[in-house]
Amino acid sequence: MLIFALYKAVPPDIAKVGTVGGILKREEAQLVINPHDVQAIEAADYMRRLAGGKVISLSMGPHQRVIPIANTLYDYEVWGVDEAYILSDRRMAGADTRATAYTLSLGIKKIIEIHEEAVSKLIGAIEENKDIGEVMKLAEELYNKNLIPNKIYNDKPPLKRYSLLERFVNREISREDLLNKLREHRESLRKDLILFLGMKAVDGETGNTGPQLSQALSEALKIPVAHATYVTNFSYDPDKKLVRVRRRIGRVIQEIEMDLPVLLTMRPEYEAPSIPLRRGRDVLLENYKGKVRDIKILNADDIKADLRAIGLVGSPTQVGPTIEVKKTIIKRILGRSIRILKDVEKIKIGDKEFGPYKKDEIITDPDKDLVKELVEKGFAKIYDYDDLADEIINILSRRERG
Amino acid sequence: MSGSSLESRLLPATPDLESYKDAWGFIEYIEGELFEISLETLGAANKVARKAGMKVGAVILGHKIPEEILRELIYRGADYVIYADHPELEHYNPIAYTEVLYQMIERYRPWALFFMADDLGRDLGPKVAYRATTGMAADCIDFDVEDFEFKLAGKTYKNLLAQIRPAAIWIAKIFTPRHRPQISGVRPGYFKPPPRDPNRRGDIIRFDPLIPEEAKRFRVVKVEKLPEEKDPLRDAELIVSLGMGITRRPGGEPDPVKAFEMAKELAEYIAKKLGVKTALGASRALIHAELKELEGKITHDMQVGQTGKAVSPKIYIAAGISGAIQHKVGMQSSENIIAINIDPNAPIFEIATHIINEDLYTAIPKIIEALKKRLGE
């Protein structure tokens, strides 16, 4: 089974990036893995122990800056990821969550296709009645590239004698059986699929990408991808190929069953159960050869992206001008602000000019001379607890807000 | 380059953009119950619909939805209700719900669609947005109707939904200029549903959905209902919140129990005299201080702020709360903020409407006294 663990590279908390010479600029700061995505890696690792297969890490971002993170994921607890792909292309920059989901879905499709093509090649060789030595050579090559699992080809005991090709060589299965099993495996690649994401990214804070990717993948793979967000625990039934999740929706706890393919976004509280469920040989046969440490970079052309649907141009949402949060509010400072009691025309005190003021107007921080003038003449009063009490009563007696 | 050739490089726009009208709120009806919180989407829809000269629609999905609930949505501010009632919609199923909402969008063409940014809305809204080839602005705290100059398209788009979301001390306005509906998540606590008016009338429209066979890939096998949570903070019109200031008193001995009793007296007095709902709140710092003498009095469900609850009462009294940004994001949309703090530089004063630069141990009794002069004992 192909198990995808998706992650985002994010700038570290600027507060934590102190250096001797001062603070690093955000653009220069080394990126780190989005902390929520650590749970995605952990869940993927657990899934591999449960069902076999391989864990593929996938991210979208400038590869020079994502590679250092991708490298660390090979050695994550317990086993880490088996392979790493990065979607990197200037044209992908500035993507909103929809454009991101679209791009990721095509990246995943491409990776699946790479595996399908490998199996097709093998099927082709057998169909053309190539010499068995040649077929075995091709299988070995594909196996060493991590493109076919142990159940198809393996060259070492104890798994060797259970592999399809070995059984074919030993005449335990017919050529037709072999071809059917290979076709079955090829078809399973886009069906027996599971994807894990963190529940949101700390820089964008939307949590959109998971649900949007489930839809994008449904469209790209032409097979509906069920999803569940904010998952704290899940289990997998390998015989029925279904994922069980217990999650909360408001005041309701739902227990759900989903057929593969499935996408889950994991809550930070998620912890993989520590004891792996041993299914022995079945799981080992599903596994691939091992880790491929050369990270593969895919660009927009590799994944055959519609260039109008990726990056900033492919984003339906656009960010307008940002504004600083400051409301213009008339403050009342108890003991300092004044409340006007009667309408006041323009007045001159010394060389300063004030007004005019209207009844009940509040002056937040009035000039001292003005206060003296107005309060003495009975045109204003210092805002005090009585005024506050009046306001509280007025506000709460108004039936509805404006 | 002309506008149209610039546009040819962009994600193709929703055809017939101008034909999309009205603002919809997605109402959550789960396991036979209306999620009251989702009525806040009608508050958001009302605000923009009035500005844009459009109507407010409420959409609701479920099975055997009682007619009273459909009518209730009219009373709570919807001009019309569109509902789909089908056995496959009995439990929340994102595949089925997405397809049904998409069919409704295709048929009725709403200009805006609001989801609550809660467990369900966050799970469903983004998927629907993708299905309908449009954008999703998550977690918005306010909305407006504005023009937007979209440079990549070389055009200014008129009367769009401005989707306002916070980012630290900045707020960003998100626009969905070329796609419909404009879909947003509404953060809980920022919009009140319109007042209930049983004299309101509106159309209740039944929509017959086609549920795809594939929806069966997602199956709800069991549901459990959690006991109803009381959330006095959410419904309160006045909240008195306490912070660490109750433990520091330059002019005398601090007595947190006394401070708590004073705050309680104030809240209860106002509730009794003015017939409004009031509640007590607390800052994260005070809750985490776990003062022994306040055990059982200051509890976790009283926490206001980023990791607590977002509230927006008519009056928020912050007593001895300095106003860390984490606290502010949870209460800054209150209509009035009365801040009591002995520190003249307390950041809470920046957003306060009423500033009392005084010891809370003397200020709270003075407020009660002034109220009693007017309202009696």
PDB file of N, CA and C in Angstrom, chain B residues 148-197:
ATOM      1  N   PHE B 148     -12.591  45.411  -5.219  1.00  0.00           N
ATOM      2  CA  PHE B 148     -11.237  44.886  -5.105  1.00  0.00           C
ATOM      3  C   PHE B 148     -10.530  45.005  -6.448  1.00  0.00           C
ATOM      4  N   GLU B 149      -9.391  45.645  -6.430  1.00  0.00           N
ATOM      5  CA  GLU B 149      -8.600  45.755  -7.654  1.00  0.00           C
ATOM      6  C   GLU B 149      -7.728  44.518  -7.756  1.00  0.00           C
ATOM      7  N   PHE B 150      -8.029  43.676  -8.731  1.00  0.00           N
ATOM      8  CA  PHE B 150      -7.300  42.424  -8.901  1.00  0.00           C
ATOM      9  C   PHE B 150      -6.286  42.630 -10.022  1.00  0.00           C
ATOM     10  N   LYS B 151      -5.058  42.896  -9.631  1.00  0.00           N
ATOM     11  CA  LYS B 151      -4.037  43.287 -10.604  1.00  0.00           C
ATOM     12  C   LYS B 151      -3.753  42.204 -11.640  1.00  0.00           C
ATOM     13  N   LEU B 152      -3.737  40.940 -11.198  1.00  0.00           N
ATOM     14  CA  LEU B 152      -3.439  39.857 -12.139  1.00  0.00           C
ATOM     15  C   LEU B 152      -4.470  39.784 -13.268  1.00  0.00           C
ATOM     16  N   ALA B 153      -5.678  40.234 -12.983  1.00  0.00           N
ATOM     17  CA  ALA B 153      -6.723  40.205 -14.005  1.00  0.00           C
ATOM     18  C   ALA B 153      -6.837  41.561 -14.708  1.00  0.00           C
ATOM     19  N   GLY B 154      -6.114  42.544 -14.162  1.00  0.00           N
ATOM     20  CA  GLY B 154      -6.164  43.878 -14.737  1.00  0.00           C
ATOM     21  C   GLY B 154      -7.534  44.523 -14.629  1.00  0.00           C
ATOM     22  N   LYS B 155      -8.211  44.248 -13.526  1.00  0.00           N
ATOM     23  CA  LYS B 155      -9.598  44.705 -13.399  1.00  0.00           C
ATOM     24  C   LYS B 155      -9.940  45.005 -11.953  1.00  0.00           C
ATOM     25  N   THR B 156     -10.911  45.892 -11.781  1.00  0.00           N
ATOM     26  CA  THR B 156     -11.473  46.069 -10.447  1.00  0.00           C
ATOM     27  C   THR B 156     -12.832  45.395 -10.411  1.00  0.00           C
ATOM     28  N   TYR B 157     -13.014  44.549  -9.431  1.00  0.00           N
ATOM     29  CA  TYR B 157     -14.290  43.847  -9.277  1.00  0.00           C
ATOM     30  C   TYR B 157     -15.121  44.587  -8.237  1.00  0.00           C
ATOM     31  N   LYS B 158     -16.353  44.876  -8.588  1.00  0.00           N
ATOM     32  CA  LYS B 158     -17.224  45.678  -7.720  1.00  0.00           C
ATOM     33  C   LYS B 158     -18.038  44.793  -6.787  1.00  0.00           C
ATOM     34  N   ASN B 159     -18.319  45.349  -5.629  1.00  0.00           N
ATOM     35  CA  ASN B 159     -19.256  44.720  -4.689  1.00  0.00           C
ATOM     36  C   ASN B 159     -18.973  43.247  -4.415  1.00  0.00           C
ATOM     37  N   LEU B 160     -17.751  43.013  -3.983  1.00  0.00           N
ATOM     38  CA  LEU B 160     -17.398  41.649  -3.592  1.00  0.00           C
ATOM     39  C   LEU B 160     -17.595  41.494  -2.098  1.00  0.00           C
ATOM     40  N   LEU B 161     -17.568  40.242  -1.678  1.00  0.00           N
ATOM     41  CA  LEU B 161     -17.584  39.956  -0.251  1.00  0.00           C
ATOM     42  C   LEU B 161     -16.148  40.125   0.264  1.00  0.00           C
ATOM     43  N   ALA B 162     -15.969  41.079   1.183  1.00  0.00           N
ATOM     44  CA  ALA B 162     -14.656  41.215   1.839  1.00  0.00           C
ATOM     45  C   ALA B 162     -14.668  40.280   3.035  1.00  0.00           C
ATOM     46  N   GLN B 163     -13.767  39.308   3.024  1.00  0.00           N
ATOM     47  CA  GLN B 163     -13.738  38.288   4.072  1.00  0.00           C
ATOM     48  C   GLN B 163     -12.574  38.608   4.989  1.00  0.00           C
ATOM     49  N   ILE B 164     -12.893  38.979   6.200  1.00  0.00           N
ATOM     50  CA  ILE B 164     -11.874  39.557   7.068  1.00  0.00           C
ATOM     51  C   ILE B 164     -11.384  38.522   8.076  1.00  0.00           C
ATOM     52  N   ARG B 165     -10.089  38.274   8.037  1.00  0.00           N
ATOM     53  CA  ARG B 165      -9.548  37.312   9.012  1.00  0.00           C
ATOM     54  C   ARG B 165      -8.325  37.869   9.707  1.00  0.00           C
ATOM     55  N   PRO B 166      -8.182  37.532  10.991  1.00  0.00           N
ATOM     56  CA  PRO B 166      -7.096  38.111  11.765  1.00  0.00           C
ATOM     57  C   PRO B 166      -5.775  37.385  11.539  1.00  0.00           C
ATOM     58  N   ALA B 167      -4.694  38.119  11.676  1.00  0.00           N
ATOM     59  CA  ALA B 167      -3.356  37.539  11.661  1.00  0.00           C
ATOM     60  C   ALA B 167      -2.520  38.433  12.575  1.00  0.00           C
ATOM     61  N   ALA B 168      -2.273  37.972  13.785  1.00  0.00           N
ATOM     62  CA  ALA B 168      -1.570  38.751  14.802  1.00  0.00           C
ATOM     63  C   ALA B 168      -2.224  40.117  14.961  1.00  0.00           C
ATOM     64  N   ILE B 169      -1.474  41.210  14.790  1.00  0.00           N
ATOM     65  CA  ILE B 169      -2.102  42.512  14.977  1.00  0.00           C
ATOM     66  C   ILE B 169      -2.646  43.051  13.657  1.00  0.00           C
ATOM     67  N   TRP B 170      -2.528  42.242  12.615  1.00  0.00           N
ATOM     68  CA  TRP B 170      -3.028  42.664  11.325  1.00  0.00           C
ATOM     69  C   TRP B 170      -4.298  41.906  11.013  1.00  0.00           C
ATOM     70  N   ILE B 171      -5.123  42.541  10.214  1.00  0.00           N
ATOM     71  CA  ILE B 171      -6.203  41.753   9.660  1.00  0.00           C
ATOM     72  C   ILE B 171      -6.045  41.762   8.153  1.00  0.00           C
ATOM     73  N   ALA B 172      -6.359  40.640   7.557  1.00  0.00           N
ATOM     74  CA  ALA B 172      -6.253  40.535   6.108  1.00  0.00           C
ATOM     75  C   ALA B 172      -7.659  40.474   5.547  1.00  0.00           C
ATOM     76  N   LYS B 173      -7.834  41.108   4.404  1.00  0.00           N
ATOM     77  CA  LYS B 173      -9.108  40.989   3.707  1.00  0.00           C
ATOM     78  C   LYS B 173      -8.907  40.035   2.544  1.00  0.00           C
ATOM     79  N   ILE B 174      -9.717  38.995   2.522  1.00  0.00           N
ATOM     80  CA  ILE B 174      -9.615  38.003   1.464  1.00  0.00           C
ATOM     81  C   ILE B 174     -10.782  38.225   0.501  1.00  0.00           C
ATOM     82  N   PHE B 175     -10.460  38.204  -0.786  1.00  0.00           N
ATOM     83  CA  PHE B 175     -11.504  38.355  -1.796  1.00  0.00           C
ATOM     84  C   PHE B 175     -11.531  37.130  -2.706  1.00  0.00           C
ATOM     85  N   THR B 176     -12.701  36.803  -3.176  1.00  0.00           N
ATOM     86  CA  THR B 176     -12.853  35.744  -4.172  1.00  0.00           C
ATOM     87  C   THR B 176     -13.474  36.418  -5.385  1.00  0.00           C
ATOM     88  N   PRO B 177     -12.635  37.101  -6.193  1.00  0.00           N
ATOM     89  CA  PRO B 177     -13.205  37.996  -7.200  1.00  0.00           C
ATOM     90  C   PRO B 177     -13.922  37.311  -8.354  1.00  0.00           C
ATOM     91  N   ARG B 178     -13.439  36.139  -8.781  1.00  0.00           N
ATOM     92  CA  ARG B 178     -13.931  35.596 -10.057  1.00  0.00           C
ATOM     93  C   ARG B 178     -14.674  34.281  -9.907  1.00  0.00           C
ATOM     94  N   HIS B 179     -14.951  33.903  -8.662  1.00  0.00           N
ATOM     95  CA  HIS B 179     -15.617  32.610  -8.457  1.00  0.00           C
ATOM     96  C   HIS B 179     -16.776  32.737  -7.488  1.00  0.00           C
ATOM     97  N   ARG B 180     -17.786  31.940  -7.725  1.00  0.00           N
ATOM     98  CA  ARG B 180     -18.987  31.954  -6.900  1.00  0.00           C
ATOM     99  C   ARG B 180     -19.361  30.529  -6.556  1.00  0.00           C
ATOM    100  N   PRO B 181     -20.006  30.368  -5.391  1.00  0.00           N
ATOM    101  CA  PRO B 181     -20.192  31.400  -4.376  1.00  0.00           C
ATOM    102  C   PRO B 181     -18.881  31.736  -3.679  1.00  0.00           C
ATOM    103  N   GLN B 182     -18.872  32.877  -3.034  1.00  0.00           N
ATOM    104  CA  GLN B 182     -17.741  33.241  -2.198  1.00  0.00           C
ATOM    105  C   GLN B 182     -17.974  32.525  -0.862  1.00  0.00           C
ATOM    106  N   ILE B 183     -17.113  31.572  -0.548  1.00  0.00           N
ATOM    107  CA  ILE B 183     -17.365  30.718   0.620  1.00  0.00           C
ATOM    108  C   ILE B 183     -16.434  31.093   1.769  1.00  0.00           C
ATOM    109  N   SER B 184     -17.012  31.240   2.950  1.00  0.00           N
ATOM    110  CA  SER B 184     -16.219  31.636   4.114  1.00  0.00           C
ATOM    111  C   SER B 184     -16.571  30.803   5.325  1.00  0.00           C
ATOM    112  N   GLY B 185     -15.591  30.688   6.211  1.00  0.00           N
ATOM    113  CA  GLY B 185     -15.824  30.117   7.530  1.00  0.00           C
ATOM    114  C   GLY B 185     -16.022  31.267   8.512  1.00  0.00           C
ATOM    115  N   VAL B 186     -17.025  31.148   9.363  1.00  0.00           N
ATOM    116  CA  VAL B 186     -17.326  32.202  10.333  1.00  0.00           C
ATOM    117  C   VAL B 186     -16.874  31.733  11.708  1.00  0.00           C
ATOM    118  N   ARG B 187     -15.974  32.462  12.295  1.00  0.00           N
ATOM    119  CA  ARG B 187     -15.496  32.050  13.601  1.00  0.00           C
ATOM    120  C   ARG B 187     -16.587  32.216  14.660  1.00  0.00           C
ATOM    121  N   PRO B 188     -16.777  31.179  15.491  1.00  0.00           N
ATOM    122  CA  PRO B 188     -17.857  31.259  16.485  1.00  0.00           C
ATOM    123  C   PRO B 188     -17.684  32.454  17.423  1.00  0.00           C
ATOM    124  N   GLY B 189     -18.789  33.077  17.757  1.00  0.00           N
ATOM    125  CA  GLY B 189     -18.761  34.150  18.746  1.00  0.00           C
ATOM    126  C   GLY B 189     -18.683  35.549  18.153  1.00  0.00           C
ATOM    127  N   TYR B 190     -18.549  35.664  16.838  1.00  0.00           N
ATOM    128  CA  TYR B 190     -18.387  36.992  16.249  1.00  0.00           C
ATOM    129  C   TYR B 190     -19.668  37.558  15.654  1.00  0.00           C
ATOM    130  N   PHE B 191     -20.630  36.703  15.402  1.00  0.00           N
ATOM    131  CA  PHE B 191     -21.907  37.190  14.879  1.00  0.00           C
ATOM    132  C   PHE B 191     -23.030  36.650  15.727  1.00  0.00           C
ATOM    133  N   LYS B 192     -23.957  37.528  16.051  1.00  0.00           N
ATOM    134  CA  LYS B 192     -25.139  37.020  16.730  1.00  0.00           C
ATOM    135  C   LYS B 192     -26.191  36.767  15.670  1.00  0.00           C
ATOM    136  N   PRO B 193     -26.933  35.676  15.829  1.00  0.00           N
ATOM    137  CA  PRO B 193     -28.027  35.497  14.867  1.00  0.00           C
ATOM    138  C   PRO B 193     -29.014  36.644  15.039  1.00  0.00           C
ATOM    139  N   PRO B 194     -29.709  37.013  13.984  1.00  0.00           N
ATOM    140  CA  PRO B 194     -30.685  38.099  14.113  1.00  0.00           C
ATOM    141  C   PRO B 194     -31.725  37.747  15.185  1.00  0.00           C
ATOM    142  N   PRO B 195     -32.384  38.740  15.739  1.00  0.00           N
ATOM    143  CA  PRO B 195     -33.373  38.475  16.784  1.00  0.00           C
ATOM    144  C   PRO B 195     -34.496  37.577  16.271  1.00  0.00           C
ATOM    145  N   ARG B 196     -35.002  36.754  17.163  1.00  0.00           N
ATOM    146  CA  ARG B 196     -36.090  35.852  16.769  1.00  0.00           C
ATOM    147  C   ARG B 196     -37.368  36.667  16.597  1.00  0.00           C
ATOM    148  N   ASP B 197     -37.984  36.498  15.434  1.00  0.00           N
ATOM    149  CA  ASP B 197     -39.207  37.240  15.175  1.00  0.00           C
ATOM    150  C   ASP B 197     -40.241  36.284  14.585  1.00  0.00           C
TER     151      ASP B 197
END
